[in-house]
């Protein structure tokens, strides 16, 4: 455990950030899973709706530094290609 007051505070802040980041990461993954599930069911309308609701969540997770920008861009590209292939 940290000894000085400043390092104890840093440890508290780091733990708070870790928990918040874990929550945001989990939420983004859940939205991705919802889109994938809609695609697998073959329902194009539901997949498009799920994708539209997932996009802002994924983009905000990039802005907050939860995921790398290229990773989210890759996911969005592949999902939109799969949705278009449902037609």
Coordinates of N, CA and C in Angstrom, one line a residue:
X1 N 0.8 -1.2 0.0 CA 0.0 0.0 0.0 C 0.9 1.2 0.0
X2 N 0.4 2.3 -0.6 CA 1.1 3.6 -0.6 C 1.3 4.2 0.7
X3 N 2.4 4.9 0.9 CA 2.7 5.5 2.2 C 2.4 6.9 2.4
X4 N 2.8 7.8 1.4 CA 2.5 9.2 1.6 C 1.1 9.5 1.2
X5 N 0.6 10.7 1.7 CA -0.8 11.1 1.5 C -1.1 11.2 0.0
X6 N -0.1 11.8 -0.8 CA -0.3 12.0 -2.2 C -0.4 10.7 -2.9
X7 N 0.4 9.7 -2.6 CA 0.4 8.4 -3.3 C -0.9 7.6 -2.9
X8 N -1.4 7.8 -1.6 CA -2.6 7.1 -1.3 C -3.8 7.7 -2.1
X9 N -3.8 9.0 -2.3 CA -4.8 9.6 -3.1 C -4.7 9.1 -4.5
X10 N -3.5 9.0 -5.1 CA -3.3 8.5 -6.4 C -3.9 7.1 -6.6
X11 N -3.7 6.3 -5.6 CA -4.2 4.9 -5.6 C -5.7 4.9 -5.6
X12 N -6.3 5.8 -4.8 CA -7.8 5.9 -4.8 C -8.3 6.3 -6.2
X13 N -7.6 7.3 -6.7 CA -8.1 7.9 -8.0 C -7.9 6.8 -9.1
X14 N -6.8 6.1 -9.1 CA -6.6 5.0 -10.1 C -7.6 4.0 -10.0
X15 N -8.0 3.6 -8.8 CA -9.0 2.5 -8.6 C -10.4 3.0 -9.2
X16 N -10.7 4.3 -8.9 CA -12.0 4.8 -9.4 C -12.0 4.8 -10.9
X17 N -10.9 5.3 -11.5 CA -10.8 5.3 -13.0 C -10.9 3.9 -13.6
X18 N -10.2 2.9 -12.9 CA -10.2 1.6 -13.4 C -11.7 1.0 -13.4
X19 N -12.4 1.3 -12.3 CA -13.8 0.8 -12.3 C -14.7 1.5 -13.3
X20 N -14.5 2.8 -13.5 CA -15.3 3.5 -14.5 C -15.0 3.0 -15.9
X21 N -13.7 2.8 -16.2 CA -13.3 2.3 -17.5 C -13.8 0.9 -17.8
X22 N -13.8 0.1 -16.7 CA -14.3 -1.3 -16.9 C -15.8 -1.3 -17.2
X23 N -16.5 -0.4 -16.6 CA -18.0 -0.2 -16.8 C -18.2 0.2 -18.2
X24 N -17.5 1.2 -18.7 CA -17.7 1.7 -20.1 C -17.3 0.6 -21.1
X25 N -16.2 -0.1 -20.8 CA -15.8 -1.1 -21.8 C -16.8 -2.2 -21.9
X26 N -17.4 -2.6 -20.7 CA -18.4 -3.6 -20.7 C -19.7 -3.2 -21.5
X27 N -20.0 -1.9 -21.3 CA -21.2 -1.4 -22.0 C -21.0 -1.4 -23.5
X28 N -19.9 -1.0 -23.9 CA -19.6 -1.0 -25.4 C -19.6 -2.4 -25.9
X29 N -19.1 -3.4 -25.2 CA -19.1 -4.8 -25.7 C -20.5 -5.3 -25.7
X30 N -21.3 -4.9 -24.8 CA -22.7 -5.4 -24.8 C -23.4 -4.8 -26.0
X31 N -23.2 -3.6 -26.4 CA -23.8 -3.0 -27.6 C -23.4 -3.8 -28.8
X32 N -22.1 -4.1 -28.9 CA -21.6 -4.9 -30.0 C -22.3 -6.2 -30.1
X33 N -22.4 -6.9 -29.0 CA -23.1 -8.2 -28.9 C -24.5 -8.1 -29.4
X34 N -25.2 -7.0 -29.1 CA -26.6 -6.9 -29.5 C -26.7 -6.8 -31.0
X35 N -25.7 -6.1 -31.6 CA -25.7 -5.9 -33.1 C -25.4 -7.3 -33.7
X36 N -24.4 -8.0 -33.2 CA -24.1 -9.3 -33.7 C -25.2 -10.3 -33.6
X37 N -25.9 -10.3 -32.5 CA -27.1 -11.1 -32.3 C -28.2 -10.8 -33.3
X38 N -28.4 -9.5 -33.6 CA -29.4 -9.1 -34.6 C -29.0 -9.6 -36.0
X39 N -27.7 -9.5 -36.3 CA -27.3 -10.0 -37.6 C -27.4 -11.5 -37.7
X40 N -27.1 -12.2 -36.7 CA -27.2 -13.7 -36.7 C -28.6 -14.1 -36.8
X41 N -29.6 -13.3 -36.3 CA -31.0 -13.7 -36.4 C -31.5 -13.5 -37.8
X42 N -30.8 -12.7 -38.6 CA -31.2 -12.4 -40.0 C -32.1 -11.3 -40.2
X43 N -32.4 -10.6 -39.1 CA -33.4 -9.4 -39.2 C -32.6 -8.2 -39.5
X44 N -32.7 -7.7 -40.8 CA -31.9 -6.6 -41.2 C -32.4 -5.3 -40.5
X45 N -33.7 -5.1 -40.3 CA -34.2 -3.9 -39.7 C -33.7 -3.8 -38.2
X46 N -33.7 -4.9 -37.5 CA -33.3 -4.9 -36.1 C -31.8 -4.7 -36.0
X47 N -31.0 -5.3 -37.0 CA -29.6 -5.1 -37.0 C -29.2 -3.7 -37.3
X48 N -29.9 -3.0 -38.2 CA -29.6 -1.6 -38.5 C -30.0 -0.7 -37.3
X49 N -31.1 -1.0 -36.6 CA -31.4 -0.2 -35.4 C -30.4 -0.4 -34.3
X50 N -30.0 -1.7 -34.1 CA -29.0 -1.9 -33.0 C -27.7 -1.3 -33.4
X51 N -27.3 -1.3 -34.7 CA -26.0 -0.7 -35.1 C -26.1 0.9 -34.9
X52 N -27.2 1.5 -35.2 CA -27.4 2.9 -35.0 C -27.3 3.3 -33.6
X53 N -27.8 2.5 -32.7 CA -27.7 2.8 -31.2 C -26.3 2.5 -30.7
X54 N -25.6 1.6 -31.3 CA -24.3 1.2 -30.8 C -23.2 2.2 -31.3
X55 N -23.4 2.8 -32.4 CA -22.3 3.7 -33.0 C -21.9 4.8 -32.0
X56 N -22.9 5.6 -31.5 CA -22.4 6.7 -30.6 C -21.7 6.2 -29.3
X57 N -22.2 5.1 -28.8 CA -21.5 4.5 -27.6 C -20.1 4.1 -27.9
X58 N -19.9 3.5 -29.1 CA -18.5 3.0 -29.5 C -17.6 4.3 -29.7
X59 N -18.2 5.3 -30.4 CA -17.4 6.5 -30.7 C -17.0 7.2 -29.4
X60 N -17.9 7.3 -28.5 CA -17.6 8.0 -27.2 C -16.6 7.2 -26.4
X61 N -16.6 5.8 -26.5 CA -15.6 5.1 -25.8 C -14.2 5.3 -26.4
X62 N -14.1 5.6 -27.7 CA -12.8 5.9 -28.3 C -12.4 7.3 -27.8
X63 N -13.3 8.3 -27.7 CA -12.9 9.6 -27.3 C -12.5 9.6 -25.8
X64 N -13.0 8.7 -25.0 CA -12.6 8.6 -23.6 C -11.4 7.7 -23.4
X65 N -10.9 7.2 -24.5 CA -9.6 6.4 -24.4 C -9.8 5.0 -24.0
X66 N -11.0 4.4 -24.0 CA -11.3 3.1 -23.6 C -10.8 2.1 -24.6
X67 N -11.0 2.4 -25.9 CA -10.6 1.5 -27.0 C -9.8 2.4 -28.0
X68 N -8.9 1.7 -28.7 CA -8.2 2.4 -29.8 C -9.1 2.7 -31.0
X69 N -8.9 3.8 -31.6 CA -9.8 4.3 -32.7 C -9.8 3.3 -33.8
X70 N -8.7 2.7 -34.2 CA -8.7 1.7 -35.3 C -9.5 0.5 -35.0
X71 N -9.5 0.0 -33.7 CA -10.3 -1.2 -33.3 C -11.8 -0.9 -33.5
X72 N -12.2 0.2 -33.1 CA -13.7 0.5 -33.2 C -14.0 0.7 -34.7
X73 N -13.2 1.4 -35.4 CA -13.4 1.6 -36.9 C -13.5 0.2 -37.6
X74 N -12.6 -0.7 -37.2 CA -12.6 -2.0 -37.8 C -13.9 -2.8 -37.5
X75 N -14.4 -2.7 -36.2 CA -15.6 -3.3 -35.8 C -16.8 -2.7 -36.6
X76 N -16.9 -1.4 -36.6 CA -18.0 -0.8 -37.3 C -18.0 -1.1 -38.8
X77 N -16.9 -1.2 -39.4 CA -16.8 -1.5 -40.8 C -17.3 -2.9 -41.1
X78 N -16.8 -3.8 -40.3 CA -17.2 -5.2 -40.5 C -18.7 -5.5 -40.2
X79 N -19.2 -4.8 -39.2 CA -20.6 -4.9 -38.9 C -21.5 -4.3 -40.0
X80 N -21.1 -3.2 -40.5 CA -21.9 -2.6 -41.5 C -21.9 -3.4 -42.8
X81 N -20.8 -4.0 -43.1 CA -20.7 -4.9 -44.2 C -21.6 -6.1 -44.1
X82 N -21.6 -6.7 -42.9 CA -22.5 -7.8 -42.6 C -23.9 -7.4 -42.7
X83 N -24.3 -6.2 -42.2 CA -25.7 -5.8 -42.3 C -26.1 -5.6 -43.8
X84 N -25.2 -5.0 -44.6 CA -25.5 -4.8 -46.0 C -25.6 -6.2 -46.7
X85 N -24.9 -7.2 -46.3 CA -25.0 -8.5 -46.9 C -26.3 -9.2 -46.6
X86 N -27.0 -8.7 -45.6 CA -28.3 -9.4 -45.2 C -29.3 -9.1 -46.3
X87 N -29.2 -8.1 -47.1 CA -30.2 -7.7 -48.1 C -30.5 -8.9 -49.1

